[in-house]
XYZ file of C-alpha atoms in Angstrom:
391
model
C 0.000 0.000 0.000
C 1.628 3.475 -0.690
C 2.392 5.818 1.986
C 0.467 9.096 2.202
C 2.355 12.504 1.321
C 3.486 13.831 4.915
C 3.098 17.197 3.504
C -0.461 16.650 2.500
C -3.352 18.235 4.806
C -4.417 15.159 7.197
C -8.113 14.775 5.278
C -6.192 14.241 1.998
C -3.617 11.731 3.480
C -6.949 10.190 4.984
C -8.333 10.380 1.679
C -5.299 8.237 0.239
C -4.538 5.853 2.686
C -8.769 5.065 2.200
C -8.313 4.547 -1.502
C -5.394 2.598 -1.213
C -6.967 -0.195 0.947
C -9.980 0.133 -0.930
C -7.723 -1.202 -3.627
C -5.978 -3.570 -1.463
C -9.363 -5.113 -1.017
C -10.315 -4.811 -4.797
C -7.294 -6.840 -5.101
C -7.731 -9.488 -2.207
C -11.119 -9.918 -3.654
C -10.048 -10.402 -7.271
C -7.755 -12.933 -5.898
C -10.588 -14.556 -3.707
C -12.818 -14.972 -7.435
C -9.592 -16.393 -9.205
C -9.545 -19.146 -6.666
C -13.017 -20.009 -6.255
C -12.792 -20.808 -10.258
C -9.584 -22.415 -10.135
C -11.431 -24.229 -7.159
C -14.457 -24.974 -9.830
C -11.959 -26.136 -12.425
C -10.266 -28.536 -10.492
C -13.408 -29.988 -8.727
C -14.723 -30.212 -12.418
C -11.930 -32.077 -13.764
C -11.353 -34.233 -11.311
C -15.037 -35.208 -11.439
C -15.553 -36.090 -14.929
C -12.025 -36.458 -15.763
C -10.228 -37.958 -12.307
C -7.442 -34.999 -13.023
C -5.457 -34.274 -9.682
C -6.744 -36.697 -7.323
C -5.391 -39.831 -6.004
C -6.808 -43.015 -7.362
C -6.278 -45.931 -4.499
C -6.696 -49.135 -5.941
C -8.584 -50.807 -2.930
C -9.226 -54.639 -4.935
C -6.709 -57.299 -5.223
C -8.066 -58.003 -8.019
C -10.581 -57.253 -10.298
C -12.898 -59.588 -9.723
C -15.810 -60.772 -7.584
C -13.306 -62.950 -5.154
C -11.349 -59.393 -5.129
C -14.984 -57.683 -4.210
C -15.838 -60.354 -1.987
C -12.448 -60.046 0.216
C -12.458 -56.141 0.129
C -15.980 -56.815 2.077
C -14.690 -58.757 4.597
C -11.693 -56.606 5.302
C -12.161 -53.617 7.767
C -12.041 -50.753 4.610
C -15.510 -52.053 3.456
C -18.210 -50.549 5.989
C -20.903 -48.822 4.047
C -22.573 -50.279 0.994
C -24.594 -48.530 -1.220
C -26.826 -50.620 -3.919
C -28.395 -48.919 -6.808
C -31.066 -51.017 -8.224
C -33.306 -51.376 -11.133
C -35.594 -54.249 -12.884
C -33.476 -57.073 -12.808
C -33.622 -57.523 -9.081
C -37.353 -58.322 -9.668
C -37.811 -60.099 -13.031
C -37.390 -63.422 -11.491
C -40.511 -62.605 -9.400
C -42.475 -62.353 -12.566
C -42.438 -58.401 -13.584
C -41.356 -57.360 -16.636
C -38.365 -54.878 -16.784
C -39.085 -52.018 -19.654
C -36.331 -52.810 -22.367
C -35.935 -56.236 -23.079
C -37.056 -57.585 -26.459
C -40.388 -59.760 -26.508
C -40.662 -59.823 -22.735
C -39.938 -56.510 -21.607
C -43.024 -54.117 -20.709
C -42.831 -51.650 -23.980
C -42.683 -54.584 -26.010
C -46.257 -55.562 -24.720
C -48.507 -52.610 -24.623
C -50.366 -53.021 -27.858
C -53.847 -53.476 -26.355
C -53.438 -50.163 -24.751
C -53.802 -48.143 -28.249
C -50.993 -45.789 -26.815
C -49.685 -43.051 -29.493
C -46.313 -44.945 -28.227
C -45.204 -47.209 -25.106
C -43.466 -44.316 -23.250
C -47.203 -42.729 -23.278
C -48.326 -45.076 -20.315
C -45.742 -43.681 -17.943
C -46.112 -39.405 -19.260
C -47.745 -37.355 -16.858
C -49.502 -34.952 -19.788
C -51.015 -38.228 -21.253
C -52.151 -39.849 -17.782
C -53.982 -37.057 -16.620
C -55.695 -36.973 -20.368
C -55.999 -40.501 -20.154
C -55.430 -42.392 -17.172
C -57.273 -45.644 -17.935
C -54.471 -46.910 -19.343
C -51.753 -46.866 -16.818
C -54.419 -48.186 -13.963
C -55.074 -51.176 -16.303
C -51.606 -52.182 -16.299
C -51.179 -51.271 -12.707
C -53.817 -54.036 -11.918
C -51.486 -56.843 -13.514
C -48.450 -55.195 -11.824
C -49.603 -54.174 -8.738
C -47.296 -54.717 -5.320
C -48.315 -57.504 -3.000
C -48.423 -60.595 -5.881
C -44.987 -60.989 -5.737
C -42.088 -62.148 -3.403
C -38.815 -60.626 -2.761
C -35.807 -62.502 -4.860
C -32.742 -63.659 -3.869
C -31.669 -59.867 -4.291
C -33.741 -58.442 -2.204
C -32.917 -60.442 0.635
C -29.493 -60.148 0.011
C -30.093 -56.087 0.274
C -31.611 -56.792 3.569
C -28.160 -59.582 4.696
C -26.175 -56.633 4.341
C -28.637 -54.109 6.579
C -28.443 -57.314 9.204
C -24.735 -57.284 8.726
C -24.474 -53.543 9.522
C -22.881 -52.806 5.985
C -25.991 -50.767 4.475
C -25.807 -47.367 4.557
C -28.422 -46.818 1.189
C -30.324 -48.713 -1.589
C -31.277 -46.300 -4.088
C -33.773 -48.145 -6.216
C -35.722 -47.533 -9.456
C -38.419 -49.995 -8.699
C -41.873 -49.197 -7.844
C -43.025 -52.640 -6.906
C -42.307 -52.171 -3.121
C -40.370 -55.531 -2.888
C -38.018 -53.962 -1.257
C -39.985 -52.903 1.756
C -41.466 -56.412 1.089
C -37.978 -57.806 2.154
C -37.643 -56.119 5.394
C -35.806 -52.778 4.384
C -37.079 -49.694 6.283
C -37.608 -46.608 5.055
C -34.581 -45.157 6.266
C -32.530 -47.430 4.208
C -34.896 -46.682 0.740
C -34.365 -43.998 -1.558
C -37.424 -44.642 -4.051
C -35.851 -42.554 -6.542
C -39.044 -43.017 -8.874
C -41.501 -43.263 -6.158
C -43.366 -45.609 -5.034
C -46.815 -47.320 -4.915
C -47.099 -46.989 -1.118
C -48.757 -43.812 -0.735
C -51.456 -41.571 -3.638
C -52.225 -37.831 -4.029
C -54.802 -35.790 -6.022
C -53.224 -34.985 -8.882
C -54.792 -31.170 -8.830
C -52.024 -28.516 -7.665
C -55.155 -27.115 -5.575
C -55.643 -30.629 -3.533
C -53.076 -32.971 -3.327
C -55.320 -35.274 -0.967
C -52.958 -38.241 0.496
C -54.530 -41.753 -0.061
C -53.073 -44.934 1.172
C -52.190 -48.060 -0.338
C -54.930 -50.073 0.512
C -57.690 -47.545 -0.312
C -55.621 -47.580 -4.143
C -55.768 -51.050 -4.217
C -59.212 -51.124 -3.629
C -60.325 -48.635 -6.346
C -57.791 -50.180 -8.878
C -59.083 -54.415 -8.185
C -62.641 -52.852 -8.522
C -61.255 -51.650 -12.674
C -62.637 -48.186 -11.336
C -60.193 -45.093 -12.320
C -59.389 -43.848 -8.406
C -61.060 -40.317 -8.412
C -60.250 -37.659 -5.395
C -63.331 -38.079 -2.799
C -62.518 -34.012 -2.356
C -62.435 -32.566 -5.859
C -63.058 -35.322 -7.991
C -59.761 -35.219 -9.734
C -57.695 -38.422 -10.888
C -55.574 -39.563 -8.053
C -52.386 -40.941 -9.054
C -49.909 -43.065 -6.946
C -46.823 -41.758 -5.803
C -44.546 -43.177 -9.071
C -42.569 -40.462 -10.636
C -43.614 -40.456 -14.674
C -42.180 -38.696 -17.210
C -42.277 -34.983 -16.908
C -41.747 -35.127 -13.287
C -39.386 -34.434 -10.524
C -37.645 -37.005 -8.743
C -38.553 -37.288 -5.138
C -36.620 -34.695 -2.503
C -34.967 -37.255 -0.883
C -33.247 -38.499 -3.666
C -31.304 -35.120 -4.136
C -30.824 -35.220 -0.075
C -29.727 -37.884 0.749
C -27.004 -37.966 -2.227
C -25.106 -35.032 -0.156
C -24.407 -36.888 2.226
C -24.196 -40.670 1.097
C -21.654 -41.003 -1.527
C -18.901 -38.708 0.342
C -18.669 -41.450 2.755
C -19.499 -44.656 0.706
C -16.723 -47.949 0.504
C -18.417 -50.067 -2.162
C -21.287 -49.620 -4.770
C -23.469 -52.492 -5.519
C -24.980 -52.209 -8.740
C -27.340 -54.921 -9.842
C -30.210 -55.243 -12.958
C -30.056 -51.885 -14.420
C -29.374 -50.654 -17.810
C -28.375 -47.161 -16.138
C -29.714 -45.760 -19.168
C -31.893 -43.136 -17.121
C -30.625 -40.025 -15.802
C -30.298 -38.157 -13.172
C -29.822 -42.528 -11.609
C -27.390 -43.716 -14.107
C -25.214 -40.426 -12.848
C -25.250 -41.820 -9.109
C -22.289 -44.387 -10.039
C -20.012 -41.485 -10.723
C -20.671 -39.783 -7.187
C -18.594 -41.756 -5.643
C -15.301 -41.385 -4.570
C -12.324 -42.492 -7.141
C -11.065 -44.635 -5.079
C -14.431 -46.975 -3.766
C -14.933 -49.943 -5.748
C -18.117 -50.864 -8.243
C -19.695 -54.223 -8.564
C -21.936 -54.331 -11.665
C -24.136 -57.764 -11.281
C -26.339 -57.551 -14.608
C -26.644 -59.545 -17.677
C -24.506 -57.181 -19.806
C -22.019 -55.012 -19.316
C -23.648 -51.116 -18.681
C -22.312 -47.900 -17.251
C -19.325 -47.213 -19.638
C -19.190 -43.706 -21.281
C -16.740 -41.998 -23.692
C -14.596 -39.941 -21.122
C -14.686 -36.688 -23.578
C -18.694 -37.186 -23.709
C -18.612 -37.826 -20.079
C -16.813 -34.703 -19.808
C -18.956 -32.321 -21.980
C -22.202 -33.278 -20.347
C -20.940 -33.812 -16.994
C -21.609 -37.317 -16.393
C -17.653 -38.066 -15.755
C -16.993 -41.510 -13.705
C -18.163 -43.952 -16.493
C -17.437 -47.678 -15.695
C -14.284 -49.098 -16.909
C -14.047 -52.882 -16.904
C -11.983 -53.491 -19.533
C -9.335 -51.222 -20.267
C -5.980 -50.976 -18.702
C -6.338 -48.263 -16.827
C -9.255 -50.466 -14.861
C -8.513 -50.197 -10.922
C -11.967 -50.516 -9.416
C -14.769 -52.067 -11.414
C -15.678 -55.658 -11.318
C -18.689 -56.948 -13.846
C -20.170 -60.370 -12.718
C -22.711 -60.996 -15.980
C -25.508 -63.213 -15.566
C -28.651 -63.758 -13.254
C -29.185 -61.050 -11.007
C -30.351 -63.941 -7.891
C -27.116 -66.321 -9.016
C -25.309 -63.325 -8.627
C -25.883 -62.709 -5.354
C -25.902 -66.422 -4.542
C -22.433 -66.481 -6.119
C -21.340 -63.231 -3.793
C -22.750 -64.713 -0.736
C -20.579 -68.246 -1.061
C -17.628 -66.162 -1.208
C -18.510 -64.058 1.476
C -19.527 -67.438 4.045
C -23.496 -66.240 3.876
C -24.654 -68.269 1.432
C -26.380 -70.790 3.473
C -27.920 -67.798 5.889
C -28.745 -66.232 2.362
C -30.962 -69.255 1.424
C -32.779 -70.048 4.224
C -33.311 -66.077 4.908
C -35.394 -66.782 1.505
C -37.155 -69.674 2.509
C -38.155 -68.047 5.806
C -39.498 -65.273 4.587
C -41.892 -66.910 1.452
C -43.030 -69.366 4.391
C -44.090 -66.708 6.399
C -45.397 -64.501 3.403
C -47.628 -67.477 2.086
C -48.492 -68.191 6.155
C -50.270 -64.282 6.040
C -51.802 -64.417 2.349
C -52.075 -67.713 1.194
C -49.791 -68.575 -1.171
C -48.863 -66.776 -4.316
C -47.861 -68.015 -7.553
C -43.630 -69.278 -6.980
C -40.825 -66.887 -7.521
C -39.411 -68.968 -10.807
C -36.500 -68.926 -9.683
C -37.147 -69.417 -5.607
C -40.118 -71.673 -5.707
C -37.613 -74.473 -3.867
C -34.631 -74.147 -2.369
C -32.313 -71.416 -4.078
C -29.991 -73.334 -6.722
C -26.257 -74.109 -5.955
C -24.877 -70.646 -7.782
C -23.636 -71.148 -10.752
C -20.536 -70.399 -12.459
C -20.223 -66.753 -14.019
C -21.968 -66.883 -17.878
C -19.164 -65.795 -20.175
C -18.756 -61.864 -20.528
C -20.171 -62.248 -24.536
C -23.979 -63.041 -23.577
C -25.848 -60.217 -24.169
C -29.505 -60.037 -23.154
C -30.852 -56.499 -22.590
C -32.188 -55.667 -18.909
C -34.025 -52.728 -18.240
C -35.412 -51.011 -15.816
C -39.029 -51.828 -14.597
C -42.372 -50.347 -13.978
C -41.508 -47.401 -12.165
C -40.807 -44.051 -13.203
C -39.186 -45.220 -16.712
């Protein structure tokens, strides 16, 4: 800062000496800016890009022995799963995507302008018939958990759960003895129903939905008469509040990411595998390899952290291909829970069919769960989607 002229009359000097510090802080503060986008740069590049920080292989190897030892070793205490349709297919619902058998492939008797139409808010409240048609063949409490569900709820038992984030609607989740707290129902969830007019929103619960939708009568608000619509989040949407919450908080403090029977093709989920830290390791158990992005694409629309099984730069990501239930089965031998794993299952189907008579067999639970195969080669490729939920 310059010194004020001692010859100066003592408001000028004052005068100076203000100015100058004024310009000291001009200064301080340009400085401040510079570094909050330097800051921004290097956050951004290390995100999509993993430029500048420190990438800690944490696997022996890159496979599921390597995940399955890494979870038994004191690094591996909080397990997040993100989950989509293939965790419930062998139940008997339909994911979206796949050829012949998946949901969009089997909407003709609808007369929908196209198969996305059944899940687009705009069309639903135009024409809701429709969607509460299909909701009667799909509707939560006709199936049982899978082998994946109750493998979800091993690792709650085993205190390793901090999160599933799932995509599913069906509820088979909650089914399997997860509690709220451990749920994010990133595209909602049958469980609760509101009034679809802005002016209402009238809360209905799952049994009085059930009701309307088993009696083939569109559920209509007992205030205002408007269409009430379960809690699912359809196209044209916003994803639930806790999603965006607890994502804050959850992946800064994550050790492994479970990711089982989704095609991760639908954002803002598909971006949760890159929250993570570099370092925590990613199990992908699906029937094809998904995930992977072009790093510059990844880059230019911000959706950095892409798998990378394959390449030889590969540190952290393991892809076991196949069955979604043999998957787990597979994970549990390895981990010594494979026998609690099974008769977990059993238990639970004996006491569902004990409440509500018994339902039509999981097809691939209805005995005892099979001795897990080995892994399918890495070549099959059978498309798994996500399921009815918010597509």
């Amino acid at each position: 800062m310059a010194e004020p002229d001692p010859s100066d009359p003592l408001e000028t000097q004052a005068g100076k000496v203000q100015e100058a510090q004024d310009s000291d802080s001009d200064t301080e503060e340009g400085a401040a800016g510079g570094e909050a986008e330097m800051d921004f740069l290097r956050n951004f590049f290390s995100q999509t890009l993993g430029l500048g920080t420190q990438k800690e292989r944490l696997l022996d190897n890159l496979t599921l022995e390597g995940v399955a030892h890494y979870m038994l070793s004191e690094r591996c205490r909080r397990v997040i799963c993100l989950v989509g349709a293939g965790i419930s297919t062998s139940a008997g619902i339909p994911d979206f995507r796949s050829p012949s058998t998946g949901l969009y492939a089997n909407l003709q008797k609808y007369n929908l302008p196209y198969p996305e139409a059944i899940f687009e808010i705009g069309y639903f409240k135009k024409h809701p018939e429709p969607f509460f048609a299909l909701a009667k063949e799909l509707y939560p409490g006709q199936f049982k958990p899978t082998v994946c569900h109750y493998f979800i709820r091993l690792l709650k038992e085993k205190g390793l759960l901090l999160r599933c984030y799932t995509q599913n609607i069906d509820t088979l989740e909650r089914v399997a003895g997860l509690e709220p707290e451990d749920l994010v129902e990133a595209h909602g969830t049958f469980h609760t129903s509101h009034c679809v007019s802005p002016l209402c929103r009238q809360e209905y619960p799952l049994s009085w939905m059930k009701e309307k939708i088993f009696s083939e009568v569109t559920p209509k608000c007992e205030k205002c008469q408007s269409v009430v619509k379960p809690d699912i989040v359809f196209f044209g949407e916003n994803l639930p509040a806790r999603f965006f919450s607890c994502i804050q908080s959850d992946f800064l403090k994550v050790d492994l990411l479970i990711i089982m029977g989704t095609s991760l093709q639908v954002q803002p989920f598909a971006s949760l595998i890159s929250k993570a830290p570099l370092s925590t390791p990613r199990l992908l158990i699906n029937k094809e390899k998904t995930g992977q992005t072009d790093p510059f694409l990844g880059m230019m629309m911000g959706l950095g952290g892409g798998m990378d099984f394959d390449s030889k730069k590969a540190y952290r990501d393991v892809a076991w291909l196949g069955d979604c239930d043999q998957g787990c089965l597979a994970l549990a031998d390895l981990l010594g829970w494979k026998k609690e794993l099974e008769d977990l299952v059993r238990k639970e189907h004996a006491s569902i069919d004990a409440q509500s008579g018994p339902r039509s067999p999981n097809p691939t639970t209805a005995a005892a769960p099979k001795k897990s195969s080995p892994p399918p080669k890495e070549e099959a490729r059978t498309t798994e989607g996500e399921k009815p939920q918010k597509p």
